[in-house]
Amino acid sequence: MTPEQVRALARDEPEAACRALVAAARASSGDATPWAELAEELGWPQAAAAAWRLVTSRRPTLPLAWASLARLLLEGGRSDRALALVHEAEVAGAAGPQLEQVRVEIAATNRREAELAQAPTEAAPMLASDPDLVRFLSIFGGREDVHARQWVDPAGRGGYSPVRGPLTPARLRDHLAGDETLGVYLLRLDGTVTFLAVDLDLRRRALEEARRDVEVARRCRRLVHETLLSLAARLLELELRPLLEDSGFKGRHLWLPLSRPLAGPTAHRLGRRLQASLETHLSPELSVEVFPKQGRVRSGGLGNLIKLPLGLHRRNGRRSTLLDAGGRVSRQPWQLLRAHPLISPEQLERACSSLPEPVRRSRAAGKAKCSVPERGGGRGGGEPSALEASKERSAADELNPEWSELEQDAEVERVLDRCPVLSSLAEEAERERRLDHDRQMVITHVFGHLERGPEVVQALLSSCRNGPTPRATGKRLRGHPMSCARIRQRLPGLTSRVDCSCVFEATPDHYPSPVLHLREEPPLSSEGVRSPPSVQRLRRLLQRRSEIDHQLLECRSRIIKLMQGEGKRSWQLAEGRLTLDESGEQPRLFLHSSHDDQAAPDH
């Protein structure tokens, strides 16, 4: 295949074109540089890295290849691996100004990351007594027969490995001394948890901006810390006193230790309510997750883990610290742990019962657009981008008439009603108009097996703007539909957030798959009558309206905040004039249409 053919294929089938490019680069007997440069031109960093690696193996003294490969790693946030590659190039005999420039860029990136992570390393906590260790393990204890160890290799790759065996006081002393860094799997063998944890973090886009600019890094660090205190205040309003932690990298944790174990499904349910409440207080640069992220673990699984406090982060060598109520580093962490009150399950249930039931949200819907704090004092033209983003969301929220009709089909409605994963995917396809390949494949190989499967797949995927979409065959799929296990393998981020734990008692001899819901009896209403499809559809529409109301409130609040920050009371837009009225108890927005003189309130 020629470069021109790859470019032509990329317009319709970018994934196939990407694979073809890598195959062509490997098959080429000569210089693979043109293929590497083409991959960079088309915006395929992984393919470009593979091609540049081929060039370095065939022409080891070419500095351009080494520099390009190192820069790709650097842009991907792997500065340690990029520096190791520069050393590898020197050993291979490559030298030149390109490599020196990359070395300078790596040093600058490392300085910015140190600024973002608050580079000074805290001293190890004072020696703990045996009772302190026991209390630590009782508060942060997880699964009894296995725990986790954090690792980072010389190439900069990192993660956690399971360690079979209990987390003992001796192992905990190694963690506190910095000899190793440990984590726990929250769900214990009996399916209970001993704490809930709130993980506050920077989103990827904000982190990338912070890596490029020291001033942005400082602003992001302040934002994370101020938000930590804000979330802590929100929890205190709910009569939940959190234990605060600087995790040692770029985020913060708020721990809610329990006075006695709580069933995993209950903890997950309450955590979802808590997360939905806390998300309303977030800046778009930040994300928040509440652990445990699932209520139960399938046989042989371990579930999510979380790093224990007071250890070193292996990636940057910085120690986690406990913070006092004012957000200052506690120099007496063991005294803080001894004095911190534990939360009873009843207290947690009361606090969360006052919160609204979370609206089922898709993965893409959760990714709010990032607006990283800008340099200097003003926003400099930030208003149009906010309004353009709002218009983009409005366009994405338009209903798809074809799908609205198919949604009422008895089979489609049954699967949507009984499978929260497929329901989330359908909502995401309709609202966001963007689905990655794995999501498209799940929709195709589940809905495609229904009576009106081809129509459903076509309606959901035809409007996706990020292609490629699986080609519709026009015929109902035969053979084996996608299993629940394969769906969890393809979409772990989504299935860990929704209740992906269906049990198909009516079909014990079949492998679990969402299409088996068609063989089950429909759910009963409270009066013991089968719920008609129209009632189930009404419930989903009400959920959708609640989510749209939430998005409107969030968008309105952001615009009001922008206008107040700039001291402006009106914006002239193509649609008319947007006016901020602060004469009442609550600020209100009015849109004066360019087509008439009426001023319509935004709500």
PDB file of N, CA, C and O in Angstrom, residues 414-415 418-422 441-450 479-488 500-520:
ATOM      1  N   ARG A 414     -37.149  -3.763  26.306  1.00  0.00           N
ATOM      2  CA  ARG A 414     -36.834  -4.734  27.351  1.00  0.00           C
ATOM      3  C   ARG A 414     -35.335  -4.725  27.660  1.00  0.00           C
ATOM      4  O   ARG A 414     -34.926  -4.714  28.826  1.00  0.00           O
ATOM      5  N   VAL A 415     -34.490  -4.741  26.625  1.00  0.00           N
ATOM      6  CA  VAL A 415     -33.039  -4.737  26.851  1.00  0.00           C
ATOM      7  C   VAL A 415     -32.596  -3.445  27.516  1.00  0.00           C
ATOM      8  O   VAL A 415     -31.792  -3.457  28.458  1.00  0.00           O
ATOM      9  N   ARG A 418     -33.615  -3.495  31.282  1.00  0.00           N
ATOM     10  CA  ARG A 418     -33.001  -4.462  32.176  1.00  0.00           C
ATOM     11  C   ARG A 418     -31.481  -4.409  32.192  1.00  0.00           C
ATOM     12  O   ARG A 418     -30.857  -4.932  33.119  1.00  0.00           O
ATOM     13  N   CYS A 419     -30.853  -3.832  31.170  1.00  0.00           N
ATOM     14  CA  CYS A 419     -29.380  -3.793  31.112  1.00  0.00           C
ATOM     15  C   CYS A 419     -28.894  -2.358  31.242  1.00  0.00           C
ATOM     16  O   CYS A 419     -28.985  -1.575  30.282  1.00  0.00           O
ATOM     17  N   PRO A 420     -28.349  -1.946  32.392  1.00  0.00           N
ATOM     18  CA  PRO A 420     -27.897  -0.558  32.558  1.00  0.00           C
ATOM     19  C   PRO A 420     -26.722  -0.190  31.649  1.00  0.00           C
ATOM     20  O   PRO A 420     -26.560   0.973  31.300  1.00  0.00           O
ATOM     21  N   VAL A 421     -25.918  -1.175  31.250  1.00  0.00           N
ATOM     22  CA  VAL A 421     -24.789  -0.882  30.365  1.00  0.00           C
ATOM     23  C   VAL A 421     -25.294  -0.473  28.986  1.00  0.00           C
ATOM     24  O   VAL A 421     -24.883   0.550  28.428  1.00  0.00           O
ATOM     25  N   LEU A 422     -26.214  -1.271  28.409  1.00  0.00           N
ATOM     26  CA  LEU A 422     -26.759  -0.938  27.086  1.00  0.00           C
ATOM     27  C   LEU A 422     -27.572   0.346  27.133  1.00  0.00           C
ATOM     28  O   LEU A 422     -27.563   1.137  26.183  1.00  0.00           O
ATOM     29  N   MET A 441     -18.875  -1.574  18.789  1.00  0.00           N
ATOM     30  CA  MET A 441     -18.929  -3.021  18.626  1.00  0.00           C
ATOM     31  C   MET A 441     -19.929  -3.654  19.597  1.00  0.00           C
ATOM     32  O   MET A 441     -20.647  -4.595  19.250  1.00  0.00           O
ATOM     33  N   VAL A 442     -19.997  -3.148  20.827  1.00  0.00           N
ATOM     34  CA  VAL A 442     -20.962  -3.676  21.791  1.00  0.00           C
ATOM     35  C   VAL A 442     -22.385  -3.432  21.294  1.00  0.00           C
ATOM     36  O   VAL A 442     -23.243  -4.333  21.319  1.00  0.00           O
ATOM     37  N   ILE A 443     -22.658  -2.208  20.850  1.00  0.00           N
ATOM     38  CA  ILE A 443     -24.000  -1.894  20.333  1.00  0.00           C
ATOM     39  C   ILE A 443     -24.336  -2.799  19.155  1.00  0.00           C
ATOM     40  O   ILE A 443     -25.436  -3.355  19.060  1.00  0.00           O
ATOM     41  N   THR A 444     -23.387  -2.981  18.245  1.00  0.00           N
ATOM     42  CA  THR A 444     -23.639  -3.784  17.047  1.00  0.00           C
ATOM     43  C   THR A 444     -23.914  -5.236  17.381  1.00  0.00           C
ATOM     44  O   THR A 444     -24.859  -5.845  16.870  1.00  0.00           O
ATOM     45  N   HIS A 445     -23.090  -5.815  18.282  1.00  0.00           N
ATOM     46  CA  HIS A 445     -23.171  -7.259  18.511  1.00  0.00           C
ATOM     47  C   HIS A 445     -24.085  -7.634  19.679  1.00  0.00           C
ATOM     48  O   HIS A 445     -24.083  -8.781  20.106  1.00  0.00           O
ATOM     49  N   VAL A 446     -24.847  -6.680  20.176  1.00  0.00           N
ATOM     50  CA  VAL A 446     -25.945  -6.999  21.092  1.00  0.00           C
ATOM     51  C   VAL A 446     -27.269  -6.623  20.419  1.00  0.00           C
ATOM     52  O   VAL A 446     -28.097  -7.485  20.126  1.00  0.00           O
ATOM     53  N   PHE A 447     -27.458  -5.340  20.127  1.00  0.00           N
ATOM     54  CA  PHE A 447     -28.705  -4.913  19.494  1.00  0.00           C
ATOM     55  C   PHE A 447     -28.881  -5.579  18.123  1.00  0.00           C
ATOM     56  O   PHE A 447     -30.005  -5.804  17.668  1.00  0.00           O
ATOM     57  N   GLY A 448     -27.771  -5.876  17.437  1.00  0.00           N
ATOM     58  CA  GLY A 448     -27.854  -6.476  16.099  1.00  0.00           C
ATOM     59  C   GLY A 448     -28.549  -7.814  16.068  1.00  0.00           C
ATOM     60  O   GLY A 448     -28.945  -8.290  14.997  1.00  0.00           O
ATOM     61  N   HIS A 449     -28.701  -8.477  17.222  1.00  0.00           N
ATOM     62  CA  HIS A 449     -29.355  -9.782  17.287  1.00  0.00           C
ATOM     63  C   HIS A 449     -30.855  -9.669  17.553  1.00  0.00           C
ATOM     64  O   HIS A 449     -31.537 -10.694  17.610  1.00  0.00           O
ATOM     65  N   LEU A 450     -31.374  -8.455  17.714  1.00  0.00           N
ATOM     66  CA  LEU A 450     -32.806  -8.286  17.941  1.00  0.00           C
ATOM     67  C   LEU A 450     -33.554  -8.309  16.609  1.00  0.00           C
ATOM     68  O   LEU A 450     -32.952  -8.198  15.527  1.00  0.00           O
ATOM     69  N   GLY A 479     -25.958 -16.321  15.046  1.00  0.00           N
ATOM     70  CA  GLY A 479     -24.817 -16.797  15.817  1.00  0.00           C
ATOM     71  C   GLY A 479     -24.871 -16.333  17.257  1.00  0.00           C
ATOM     72  O   GLY A 479     -25.945 -16.210  17.856  1.00  0.00           O
ATOM     73  N   HIS A 480     -23.708 -16.046  17.823  1.00  0.00           N
ATOM     74  CA  HIS A 480     -23.594 -15.773  19.250  1.00  0.00           C
ATOM     75  C   HIS A 480     -23.516 -14.272  19.518  1.00  0.00           C
ATOM     76  O   HIS A 480     -22.590 -13.613  19.038  1.00  0.00           O
ATOM     77  N   PRO A 481     -24.440 -13.714  20.288  1.00  0.00           N
ATOM     78  CA  PRO A 481     -24.323 -12.296  20.670  1.00  0.00           C
ATOM     79  C   PRO A 481     -23.179 -12.103  21.655  1.00  0.00           C
ATOM     80  O   PRO A 481     -22.688 -13.055  22.265  1.00  0.00           O
ATOM     81  N   MET A 482     -22.753 -10.869  21.818  1.00  0.00           N
ATOM     82  CA  MET A 482     -21.638 -10.577  22.716  1.00  0.00           C
ATOM     83  C   MET A 482     -22.028 -10.887  24.155  1.00  0.00           C
ATOM     84  O   MET A 482     -23.126 -10.563  24.607  1.00  0.00           O
ATOM     85  N   SER A 483     -21.118 -11.533  24.883  1.00  0.00           N
ATOM     86  CA  SER A 483     -21.387 -11.932  26.259  1.00  0.00           C
ATOM     87  C   SER A 483     -21.156 -10.775  27.226  1.00  0.00           C
ATOM     88  O   SER A 483     -20.465  -9.799  26.903  1.00  0.00           O
ATOM     89  N   CYS A 484     -21.720 -10.910  28.420  1.00  0.00           N
ATOM     90  CA  CYS A 484     -21.494  -9.897  29.456  1.00  0.00           C
ATOM     91  C   CYS A 484     -20.013  -9.809  29.817  1.00  0.00           C
ATOM     92  O   CYS A 484     -19.494  -8.723  30.068  1.00  0.00           O
ATOM     93  N   ALA A 485     -19.332 -10.959  29.844  1.00  0.00           N
ATOM     94  CA  ALA A 485     -17.902 -10.951  30.180  1.00  0.00           C
ATOM     95  C   ALA A 485     -17.104 -10.177  29.151  1.00  0.00           C
ATOM     96  O   ALA A 485     -16.197  -9.401  29.489  1.00  0.00           O
ATOM     97  N   ARG A 486     -17.422 -10.358  27.853  1.00  0.00           N
ATOM     98  CA  ARG A 486     -16.698  -9.627  26.812  1.00  0.00           C
ATOM     99  C   ARG A 486     -17.014  -8.133  26.881  1.00  0.00           C
ATOM    100  O   ARG A 486     -16.125  -7.300  26.625  1.00  0.00           O
ATOM    101  N   ILE A 487     -18.240  -7.785  27.218  1.00  0.00           N
ATOM    102  CA  ILE A 487     -18.591  -6.367  27.360  1.00  0.00           C
ATOM    103  C   ILE A 487     -17.772  -5.736  28.485  1.00  0.00           C
ATOM    104  O   ILE A 487     -17.245  -4.633  28.349  1.00  0.00           O
ATOM    105  N   ARG A 488     -17.657  -6.443  29.619  1.00  0.00           N
ATOM    106  CA  ARG A 488     -16.842  -5.910  30.722  1.00  0.00           C
ATOM    107  C   ARG A 488     -15.383  -5.787  30.325  1.00  0.00           C
ATOM    108  O   ARG A 488     -14.689  -4.866  30.751  1.00  0.00           O
ATOM    109  N   CYS A 500     -23.468  -3.624  36.659  1.00  0.00           N
ATOM    110  CA  CYS A 500     -23.317  -4.698  35.678  1.00  0.00           C
ATOM    111  C   CYS A 500     -23.191  -6.023  36.431  1.00  0.00           C
ATOM    112  O   CYS A 500     -22.103  -6.575  36.575  1.00  0.00           O
ATOM    113  N   SER A 501     -24.307  -6.527  36.926  1.00  0.00           N
ATOM    114  CA  SER A 501     -24.269  -7.753  37.734  1.00  0.00           C
ATOM    115  C   SER A 501     -25.555  -8.562  37.536  1.00  0.00           C
ATOM    116  O   SER A 501     -26.094  -9.113  38.483  1.00  0.00           O
ATOM    117  N   CYS A 502     -26.045  -8.608  36.299  1.00  0.00           N
ATOM    118  CA  CYS A 502     -27.291  -9.309  36.028  1.00  0.00           C
ATOM    119  C   CYS A 502     -27.130 -10.816  36.236  1.00  0.00           C
ATOM    120  O   CYS A 502     -26.081 -11.389  35.925  1.00  0.00           O
ATOM    121  N   VAL A 503     -28.164 -11.454  36.761  1.00  0.00           N
ATOM    122  CA  VAL A 503     -28.217 -12.906  36.933  1.00  0.00           C
ATOM    123  C   VAL A 503     -29.400 -13.426  36.122  1.00  0.00           C
ATOM    124  O   VAL A 503     -30.529 -12.954  36.282  1.00  0.00           O
ATOM    125  N   PHE A 504     -29.138 -14.390  35.225  1.00  0.00           N
ATOM    126  CA  PHE A 504     -30.167 -14.892  34.331  1.00  0.00           C
ATOM    127  C   PHE A 504     -30.636 -16.264  34.844  1.00  0.00           C
ATOM    128  O   PHE A 504     -30.185 -17.313  34.372  1.00  0.00           O
ATOM    129  N   GLU A 505     -31.539 -16.226  35.817  1.00  0.00           N
ATOM    130  CA  GLU A 505     -31.987 -17.466  36.441  1.00  0.00           C
ATOM    131  C   GLU A 505     -32.835 -18.304  35.498  1.00  0.00           C
ATOM    132  O   GLU A 505     -32.878 -19.531  35.616  1.00  0.00           O
ATOM    133  N   ALA A 506     -33.513 -17.671  34.559  1.00  0.00           N
ATOM    134  CA  ALA A 506     -34.397 -18.410  33.650  1.00  0.00           C
ATOM    135  C   ALA A 506     -33.618 -19.176  32.587  1.00  0.00           C
ATOM    136  O   ALA A 506     -34.178 -20.064  31.941  1.00  0.00           O
ATOM    137  N   THR A 507     -32.360 -18.842  32.373  1.00  0.00           N
ATOM    138  CA  THR A 507     -31.561 -19.492  31.320  1.00  0.00           C
ATOM    139  C   THR A 507     -30.200 -19.886  31.876  1.00  0.00           C
ATOM    140  O   THR A 507     -29.165 -19.374  31.448  1.00  0.00           O
ATOM    141  N   PRO A 508     -30.150 -20.803  32.857  1.00  0.00           N
ATOM    142  CA  PRO A 508     -28.871 -21.151  33.489  1.00  0.00           C
ATOM    143  C   PRO A 508     -27.908 -21.877  32.567  1.00  0.00           C
ATOM    144  O   PRO A 508     -26.708 -21.947  32.847  1.00  0.00           O
ATOM    145  N   ASP A 509     -28.407 -22.451  31.456  1.00  0.00           N
ATOM    146  CA  ASP A 509     -27.540 -23.226  30.564  1.00  0.00           C
ATOM    147  C   ASP A 509     -26.904 -22.375  29.479  1.00  0.00           C
ATOM    148  O   ASP A 509     -26.174 -22.898  28.630  1.00  0.00           O
ATOM    149  N   HIS A 510     -27.190 -21.065  29.438  1.00  0.00           N
ATOM    150  CA  HIS A 510     -26.622 -20.176  28.426  1.00  0.00           C
ATOM    151  C   HIS A 510     -25.587 -19.256  29.072  1.00  0.00           C
ATOM    152  O   HIS A 510     -25.706 -18.896  30.235  1.00  0.00           O
ATOM    153  N   TYR A 511     -24.585 -18.882  28.280  1.00  0.00           N
ATOM    154  CA  TYR A 511     -23.626 -17.913  28.794  1.00  0.00           C
ATOM    155  C   TYR A 511     -24.316 -16.554  28.930  1.00  0.00           C
ATOM    156  O   TYR A 511     -25.185 -16.206  28.124  1.00  0.00           O
ATOM    157  N   PRO A 512     -23.985 -15.766  29.971  1.00  0.00           N
ATOM    158  CA  PRO A 512     -24.672 -14.482  30.199  1.00  0.00           C
ATOM    159  C   PRO A 512     -24.467 -13.511  29.038  1.00  0.00           C
ATOM    160  O   PRO A 512     -23.353 -13.307  28.571  1.00  0.00           O
ATOM    161  N   SER A 513     -25.547 -12.937  28.592  1.00  0.00           N
ATOM    162  CA  SER A 513     -25.530 -11.924  27.534  1.00  0.00           C
ATOM    163  C   SER A 513     -26.772 -11.061  27.697  1.00  0.00           C
ATOM    164  O   SER A 513     -27.835 -11.570  28.108  1.00  0.00           O
ATOM    165  N   PRO A 514     -26.709  -9.763  27.390  1.00  0.00           N
ATOM    166  CA  PRO A 514     -27.894  -8.905  27.555  1.00  0.00           C
ATOM    167  C   PRO A 514     -29.117  -9.383  26.793  1.00  0.00           C
ATOM    168  O   PRO A 514     -30.246  -9.109  27.205  1.00  0.00           O
ATOM    169  N   VAL A 515     -28.930 -10.118  25.675  1.00  0.00           N
ATOM    170  CA  VAL A 515     -30.112 -10.541  24.909  1.00  0.00           C
ATOM    171  C   VAL A 515     -30.933 -11.577  25.677  1.00  0.00           C
ATOM    172  O   VAL A 515     -32.095 -11.809  25.339  1.00  0.00           O
ATOM    173  N   LEU A 516     -30.363 -12.199  26.718  1.00  0.00           N
ATOM    174  CA  LEU A 516     -31.132 -13.155  27.512  1.00  0.00           C
ATOM    175  C   LEU A 516     -32.244 -12.490  28.299  1.00  0.00           C
ATOM    176  O   LEU A 516     -33.153 -13.177  28.785  1.00  0.00           O
ATOM    177  N   HIS A 517     -32.192 -11.172  28.427  1.00  0.00           N
ATOM    178  CA  HIS A 517     -33.301 -10.472  29.093  1.00  0.00           C
ATOM    179  C   HIS A 517     -34.609 -10.671  28.336  1.00  0.00           C
ATOM    180  O   HIS A 517     -35.690 -10.549  28.914  1.00  0.00           O
ATOM    181  N   LEU A 518     -34.522 -10.977  27.036  1.00  0.00           N
ATOM    182  CA  LEU A 518     -35.730 -11.175  26.243  1.00  0.00           C
ATOM    183  C   LEU A 518     -36.465 -12.446  26.653  1.00  0.00           C
ATOM    184  O   LEU A 518     -37.652 -12.600  26.355  1.00  0.00           O
ATOM    185  N   ARG A 519     -35.775 -13.372  27.311  1.00  0.00           N
ATOM    186  CA  ARG A 519     -36.394 -14.626  27.718  1.00  0.00           C
ATOM    187  C   ARG A 519     -36.948 -14.557  29.143  1.00  0.00           C
ATOM    188  O   ARG A 519     -37.501 -15.530  29.639  1.00  0.00           O
ATOM    189  N   GLU A 520     -36.751 -13.416  29.794  1.00  0.00           N
ATOM    190  CA  GLU A 520     -37.232 -13.279  31.162  1.00  0.00           C
ATOM    191  C   GLU A 520     -38.614 -12.641  31.174  1.00  0.00           C
ATOM    192  O   GLU A 520     -39.023 -11.977  30.220  1.00  0.00           O
TER     193      GLU A 520
END
